[in-house]
XYZ file of C-alpha atoms in Angstrom:
480
model
C -15.256 28.528 10.398
C -12.174 30.458 11.460
C -9.762 31.743 8.844
C -6.729 29.636 7.974
C -3.432 30.619 9.606
C -1.336 29.739 6.562
C -1.746 28.957 2.874
C -4.115 26.141 1.937
C -2.985 22.942 0.230
C -4.847 19.959 -1.212
C -3.958 16.333 -0.535
C -5.539 13.602 -2.653
C -5.943 9.878 -1.940
C -6.960 7.997 -5.086
C -7.506 4.471 -3.760
C -8.931 1.340 -5.339
C -12.565 2.187 -4.627
C -12.727 5.993 -4.319
C -10.903 9.304 -4.490
C -10.759 11.601 -1.461
C -9.558 15.206 -1.344
C -8.643 17.224 1.748
C -8.042 20.979 1.853
C -5.563 21.532 4.673
C -4.168 24.611 6.419
C -0.414 24.322 5.778
C 0.379 26.118 9.031
C -1.619 23.925 11.408
C -2.672 20.776 9.559
C -6.330 21.566 10.176
C -8.657 20.080 7.549
C -10.869 22.919 6.337
C -12.804 21.050 3.623
C -13.092 17.537 2.209
C -14.775 15.595 -0.566
C -15.043 12.032 -1.803
C -16.370 10.243 -4.896
C -16.396 6.543 -5.842
C -15.096 4.626 -8.835
C -15.771 1.088 -9.956
C -13.600 -2.014 -10.217
C -14.426 -4.910 -12.523
C -15.259 -8.333 -11.129
C -14.419 -11.718 -12.606
C -10.963 -12.941 -13.570
C -9.298 -9.520 -13.464
C -9.429 -6.293 -11.481
C -9.598 -3.281 -13.788
C -10.733 0.350 -13.670
C -11.125 3.073 -16.280
C -8.569 5.787 -15.343
C -10.972 8.454 -16.592
C -13.215 7.548 -13.633
C -10.382 8.519 -11.278
C -10.234 11.946 -12.911
C -14.015 12.381 -12.746
C -13.947 11.343 -9.072
C -11.162 13.850 -8.361
C -13.166 16.622 -10.027
C -16.234 15.720 -7.955
C -14.290 15.456 -4.684
C -12.758 18.887 -5.288
C -16.161 20.338 -6.204
C -17.417 19.185 -2.801
C -14.546 21.137 -1.187
C -16.049 24.398 -2.482
C -14.198 27.708 -2.449
C -11.417 26.342 -0.229
C -9.996 24.310 -3.144
C -9.843 27.446 -5.298
C -7.728 29.141 -2.626
C -5.175 26.301 -2.466
C -1.602 27.173 -3.421
C -0.375 23.593 -3.987
C -1.739 20.085 -4.556
C -0.345 16.552 -4.394
C -1.751 13.139 -5.317
C -1.245 9.899 -3.401
C -2.522 6.831 -5.228
C -2.918 3.068 -5.246
C 0.376 1.400 -6.155
C 1.439 -0.866 -9.020
C -1.490 -0.315 -11.433
C -0.660 -0.383 -15.169
C -2.097 2.604 -17.067
C -1.567 2.481 -20.841
C -2.169 5.639 -22.891
C -2.322 6.257 -26.645
C -0.772 9.135 -28.586
C -3.651 11.427 -27.521
C -3.219 10.621 -23.831
C -6.377 8.504 -23.739
C -6.434 5.055 -22.096
C -5.765 2.224 -24.538
C -7.676 -0.123 -22.223
C -8.780 -0.123 -18.575
C -5.949 -0.044 -16.017
C -4.776 -3.345 -14.542
C -4.914 -2.827 -10.760
C -2.581 -4.036 -8.006
C -4.975 -6.828 -6.994
C -5.271 -8.245 -10.517
C -3.298 -11.486 -10.126
C -3.571 -12.791 -13.694
C 0.127 -12.043 -14.166
C 1.281 -14.609 -11.563
C 2.727 -16.894 -14.320
C 4.619 -13.920 -15.791
C 5.991 -13.072 -12.324
C 7.386 -16.585 -11.963
C 8.779 -16.582 -15.478
C 10.449 -13.168 -15.192
C 12.107 -14.220 -11.934
C 13.522 -17.346 -13.585
C 14.530 -15.710 -16.870
C 16.512 -12.847 -15.342
C 18.914 -14.267 -12.797
C 16.510 -15.507 -10.131
C 15.173 -13.916 -6.948
C 18.588 -12.696 -5.771
C 19.141 -10.739 -9.022
C 15.771 -8.995 -8.734
C 16.139 -8.196 -5.037
C 19.589 -6.686 -5.529
C 18.608 -4.798 -8.691
C 15.103 -3.502 -7.867
C 14.803 -4.142 -4.116
C 11.962 -6.633 -4.592
C 11.205 -10.013 -6.146
C 8.438 -9.788 -8.794
C 4.926 -10.635 -7.614
C 1.668 -10.546 -9.537
C 0.912 -7.130 -8.022
C 3.989 -5.500 -9.603
C 3.636 -3.423 -12.774
C 6.395 -5.192 -14.722
C 4.479 -8.472 -14.536
C 1.289 -6.759 -15.738
C 3.100 -5.312 -18.760
C 4.464 -8.795 -19.551
C 0.910 -10.177 -19.289
C -0.425 -7.444 -21.594
C 2.297 -7.993 -24.187
C 1.528 -11.730 -24.188
C -2.285 -11.653 -24.106
C -3.137 -8.321 -25.779
C -0.229 -7.513 -28.117
C -2.338 -5.020 -30.090
C -2.936 -2.988 -26.934
C 0.785 -3.094 -26.082
C 1.676 -1.865 -29.586
C -0.881 0.950 -29.348
C 0.591 2.159 -26.040
C 2.577 5.395 -26.326
C 2.872 6.148 -22.588
C 2.923 3.930 -19.475
C 1.873 5.418 -16.159
C 0.980 4.460 -12.590
C -2.397 5.603 -11.199
C -0.981 8.622 -9.336
C 1.123 9.502 -12.405
C -2.006 9.599 -14.560
C -3.764 12.085 -12.292
C -0.665 14.240 -11.862
C -0.235 14.360 -15.643
C -3.876 15.393 -16.081
C -3.144 18.232 -13.644
C 0.124 19.462 -15.189
C 0.218 18.174 -18.759
C 3.628 16.602 -18.049
C 4.484 12.933 -17.563
C 6.083 12.543 -14.121
C 6.323 10.049 -11.275
C 8.244 9.847 -7.982
C 10.744 7.434 -6.422
C 8.251 6.046 -3.904
C 5.705 4.854 -6.452
C 8.143 3.917 -9.223
C 9.990 1.626 -6.793
C 6.970 -0.689 -6.932
C 7.048 -1.191 -10.697
C 9.864 -3.750 -10.947
C 11.676 -1.773 -13.665
C 13.379 0.847 -11.479
C 16.862 0.034 -10.186
C 16.932 1.042 -6.536
C 20.740 1.101 -6.342
C 21.162 3.701 -9.099
C 17.671 5.240 -8.720
C 17.104 5.028 -12.463
C 15.130 2.949 -14.918
C 16.676 -0.484 -15.441
C 17.415 -0.805 -19.172
C 18.109 -4.550 -19.015
C 14.742 -5.329 -17.424
C 12.892 -2.961 -19.755
C 14.555 -4.530 -22.801
C 13.665 -8.005 -21.547
C 9.950 -7.144 -21.319
C 9.997 -5.091 -24.534
C 9.156 -1.725 -22.970
C 10.727 1.408 -24.500
C 12.059 3.714 -21.723
C 10.761 6.678 -23.767
C 7.237 5.591 -22.799
C 7.941 6.120 -19.086
C 7.534 9.323 -17.034
C 10.320 11.485 -15.651
C 11.111 10.680 -11.998
C 10.710 13.910 -9.991
C 12.897 14.235 -6.904
C 11.437 14.762 -3.406
C 10.693 18.438 -2.834
C 10.813 19.245 -6.547
C 7.861 20.899 -8.283
C 6.294 18.502 -10.790
C 4.518 21.359 -12.590
C 1.608 23.749 -12.239
C -2.087 23.133 -12.741
C -3.016 23.658 -16.371
C -6.426 21.950 -16.432
C -9.497 24.177 -16.645
C -11.760 21.403 -15.300
C -10.687 21.955 -11.699
C -11.338 24.740 -9.161
C -7.666 25.684 -8.804
C -6.176 29.104 -9.373
C -3.766 29.555 -12.264
C -0.211 28.668 -11.231
C -1.173 26.305 -8.402
C 1.904 24.176 -7.694
C 1.786 20.392 -8.129
C 4.024 18.216 -5.935
C 5.514 14.892 -7.108
C 2.844 12.792 -5.380
C 3.604 9.183 -4.432
C 2.159 5.731 -3.785
C -0.332 5.197 -0.994
C 2.006 3.451 1.470
C 4.708 6.093 1.053
C 2.053 8.811 1.395
C 0.764 7.279 4.651
C 4.353 7.179 5.959
C 4.656 10.896 5.153
C 1.261 11.483 6.754
C 2.529 9.955 9.990
C 5.777 11.947 9.849
C 7.665 8.677 10.296
C 11.233 8.681 11.564
C 13.534 5.714 10.801
C 12.893 2.654 12.944
C 9.338 3.500 14.038
C 7.161 0.474 13.210
C 3.731 0.740 11.586
C 1.056 -1.940 11.387
C -1.896 -1.242 9.106
C -4.991 -3.380 9.669
C -7.216 -3.523 6.601
C -8.613 -6.185 4.282
C -4.967 -7.082 3.932
C -2.414 -6.226 6.600
C 0.854 -4.380 6.094
C 3.838 -3.643 8.292
C 6.542 -1.158 7.397
C 9.113 1.282 8.732
C 11.339 3.976 7.279
C 14.945 2.819 6.911
C 18.180 4.520 5.896
C 19.376 1.207 4.422
C 18.336 0.076 0.944
C 16.408 -3.208 1.387
C 16.963 -6.293 -0.765
C 15.192 -9.448 0.470
C 15.686 -12.407 -1.912
C 12.939 -14.387 -0.138
C 10.413 -11.888 -1.497
C 8.799 -11.399 1.924
C 9.895 -7.763 2.196
C 9.242 -5.394 -0.697
C 12.132 -2.930 -0.937
C 10.180 0.238 -1.682
C 11.614 3.747 -1.633
C 9.827 6.341 0.469
C 8.625 9.767 -0.630
C 11.582 11.624 0.893
C 14.970 10.044 0.192
C 15.025 7.038 2.489
C 13.524 3.564 2.097
C 10.272 1.891 3.098
C 10.699 -1.879 3.496
C 7.186 -3.327 3.620
C 5.581 -6.719 4.064
C 1.970 -7.593 3.315
C -0.368 -10.319 4.538
C -3.508 -11.159 2.549
C -5.684 -12.167 5.511
C -6.433 -9.509 8.094
C -9.699 -7.807 9.083
C -11.822 -9.417 6.363
C -10.710 -12.931 7.337
C -11.290 -12.378 11.053
C -14.701 -10.814 10.368
C -15.569 -13.869 8.262
C -14.770 -16.150 11.203
C -16.952 -13.982 13.470
C -19.816 -14.248 10.951
C -19.477 -18.030 10.732
C -19.676 -18.198 14.533
C -22.612 -15.766 14.685
C -20.583 -13.425 16.920
C -19.832 -9.710 17.037
C -16.222 -9.090 16.041
C -15.429 -7.907 19.583
C -16.877 -11.020 21.307
C -13.514 -12.656 22.023
C -12.810 -14.817 25.067
C -9.411 -15.631 26.595
C -7.983 -18.904 27.821
C -7.623 -21.197 24.847
C -5.095 -23.637 23.456
C -6.811 -23.706 20.073
C -4.912 -22.466 17.002
C -6.608 -20.943 13.948
C -4.557 -19.952 10.903
C -7.009 -17.697 8.998
C -5.472 -18.165 5.539
C -8.846 -17.906 3.809
C -7.414 -16.392 0.600
C -4.141 -18.297 0.543
C -1.350 -16.278 2.121
C 1.528 -14.081 1.004
C 3.344 -13.825 4.359
C 4.145 -16.621 5.063
C 4.301 -17.502 1.361
C 1.535 -20.116 1.098
C -0.506 -19.162 -1.990
C -2.393 -22.485 -2.032
C -3.278 -22.509 1.673
C -6.741 -22.481 3.204
C -7.741 -21.819 6.800
C -6.601 -24.373 9.378
C -8.020 -25.115 12.851
C -6.117 -27.219 15.408
C -6.692 -28.072 19.072
C -10.494 -27.995 19.189
C -11.989 -29.431 22.425
C -15.493 -29.990 23.881
C -15.048 -27.010 26.149
C -13.737 -24.627 23.454
C -16.084 -21.649 23.119
C -16.958 -19.575 20.067
C -15.317 -16.570 21.648
C -12.087 -18.521 22.083
C -12.189 -19.572 18.420
C -12.613 -15.928 17.431
C -9.674 -14.897 19.612
C -7.618 -17.618 17.916
C -8.415 -16.056 14.519
C -7.125 -12.684 15.771
C -4.016 -14.408 17.146
C -3.316 -16.158 13.836
C -3.624 -12.960 11.805
C -1.454 -10.901 14.159
C 1.171 -13.678 14.362
C 1.696 -13.389 10.594
C 2.046 -9.604 10.764
C 4.490 -9.669 13.672
C 6.643 -12.254 11.905
C 6.845 -9.913 8.935
C 7.561 -6.907 11.181
C 10.686 -8.605 12.518
C 11.963 -8.771 8.919
C 11.040 -5.155 8.100
C 12.795 -3.490 11.035
C 16.527 -2.803 10.988
C 18.646 -4.549 13.591
C 19.318 -1.234 15.342
C 15.595 -0.350 15.630
C 14.373 0.305 19.172
C 12.394 -2.788 20.266
C 10.503 -0.743 22.854
C 9.298 1.963 20.439
C 5.482 2.199 20.267
C 3.914 0.334 17.373
C 1.742 2.737 15.374
C -1.558 1.003 14.644
C -3.508 2.381 11.666
C -6.166 1.215 9.202
C -9.762 0.129 9.557
C -9.116 -2.344 12.376
C -6.911 -0.059 14.471
C -9.757 1.271 16.631
C -11.108 -2.194 17.432
C -10.461 -3.214 21.044
C -9.883 -6.878 20.153
C -7.275 -5.940 17.541
C -5.552 -3.510 19.918
C -5.364 -5.992 22.782
C -4.182 -8.850 20.556
C -1.407 -6.717 19.064
C -0.313 -5.589 22.549
C -0.275 -9.131 23.952
C 1.587 -10.744 21.058
C 4.042 -7.894 20.363
C 4.976 -6.935 23.908
C 5.212 -3.344 22.678
C 3.314 -0.218 23.610
C 0.714 0.527 20.928
C -0.171 4.010 19.722
C -3.379 4.635 17.769
C -3.166 7.938 15.843
C -6.373 9.951 15.946
C -5.792 11.410 12.476
C -7.743 9.783 9.672
C -7.089 9.802 5.921
C -3.334 9.494 6.392
C -2.660 9.023 2.663
C -4.379 12.309 1.801
C -2.701 14.019 4.774
C 0.692 12.771 3.578
C 0.013 14.174 0.118
C -1.054 17.459 1.702
C 2.189 17.553 3.729
C 4.101 17.013 0.490
C 2.252 19.941 -1.101
C 2.900 22.119 1.966
C 6.608 21.306 1.767
C 6.740 22.911 -1.682
C 5.563 26.190 -0.159
C 7.667 26.189 3.000
C 10.801 24.364 1.843
C 10.326 21.778 4.611
C 10.683 18.042 4.404
C 7.165 16.574 4.050
C 7.547 14.259 7.063
C 8.686 17.247 9.154
C 5.526 19.082 8.076
C 3.401 16.149 9.302
C 5.282 16.062 12.613
C 4.592 19.776 13.011
C 0.924 18.981 12.416
C 1.213 16.242 15.109
C -0.605 13.730 12.906
C 0.604 10.677 14.869
C -0.860 11.977 18.130
C -3.192 9.554 19.833
C -3.579 7.379 22.913
C -0.658 5.125 23.825
C -1.568 1.743 25.287
C 1.144 0.527 27.648
C 3.163 -2.556 26.842
C 2.120 -5.856 28.416
C 4.178 -8.990 28.825
C 4.641 -10.727 25.488
C 2.609 -13.935 25.187
C 5.486 -16.189 24.172
C 3.453 -19.352 24.789
C 0.835 -18.458 22.164
C 3.467 -17.315 19.665
C 5.383 -20.582 20.069
C 2.211 -22.668 19.761
C 1.152 -20.960 16.523
C 4.663 -21.269 15.081
C 4.698 -24.971 15.948
C 1.347 -25.668 14.275
C 2.439 -23.655 11.238
C 5.627 -25.714 10.939
C 3.947 -29.084 11.496
C 1.109 -28.297 9.077
C 3.385 -27.091 6.253
C 2.648 -30.088 3.944
C -1.106 -29.487 4.312
C -0.833 -25.724 3.836
C 1.307 -26.080 0.705
C -1.113 -28.549 -0.927
C -3.405 -27.029 -3.578
C -7.017 -26.871 -2.442
C -9.875 -27.725 -4.789
C -12.251 -24.790 -4.387
C -14.936 -26.133 -6.739
């Protein structure tokens, strides 16, 4: 292996299921070492993880990186958003962390919205309308259902905050991740005292918000293979880290195809959507990251393929059938009680056409959300960056091209969250903006698929079925 051209940095992606670490050459963006270790998530009514597993996984991932990690001059942590980490006066978890996909706090989300001025108040104050994923609703749930745990809590952290604090010994967060809590006022970029008072959370329990480009601290833990004095960057949430990893400029659209689907873009305008469709997150630099999420993406389409006994790529064109793959309810459009819906089935409809209809239904939802995420002055001909587990699938690529009418670019770089964290760490050493570091590394490079004519007929047909079927889709479904 050739010697690095510049100093080495470490970027971490602590996701729901595992923690990954990359050692990256700050000069070129070349990954010189990597490691990964899993953690567990509870099943049943809630989704919880022991934060100490995240730390153990980080230690193991760094151990796998070998001597390269010891040579690193800076480190940064990107992590899953929204999770509620409660610590006692010794810094130990009071209870397992409530994760982003723990939806037990849905009643608290509805109640908080009603009690404090309605959706418009929340959107204007925090940039987003509370949903069960947001941290403020999880704290309200904890205070209501486990008051002893709430009283024992002496520090409240997000997942990336917890790991950063284990590195530095100081309680810090960043604007990107804290913007997803529901208790940070996006207009003033400060904690919202009215909201905190309403949910009974003392601001003294919250971490200091470190500014972009500021050093959060230095590594003080002896458990890790870092040299003394290794710098620690602010870190951020996973979506903001992926945006940094792509080196996003304002107005460039991103579609991420995973179990759930997301669409987002960097904006210079502070978002505030009272419908709740767009979450008004901050990014990891100083701009904003309006984002919309659909619940049904690759997992739902793969389920349809399995039911049909087909490979996920076995799509066939030429169909007037419509399939809305809302197998887990849906968030965008907001139909939490919905189930999947099939319309237009004929004797000559093939399995491959049904599968293509599932792709069409999933992409229709994402493109509708993308129109809400992008600013009015965004370039409609700019390539759509396609990332996530589904991005390399030919059926996904062709469906996105046909229904968007845009050119589609598929970045070759993987592990964009960890790369974004690494770019943030490199920025501490060079004084550069983290997104500029990623652009210098050319992380978004990849094949560009030319635009094709937008399939307006299919888009209109799906929209029509969605409108006509609204009473059915809004009706609660008995799943027992």
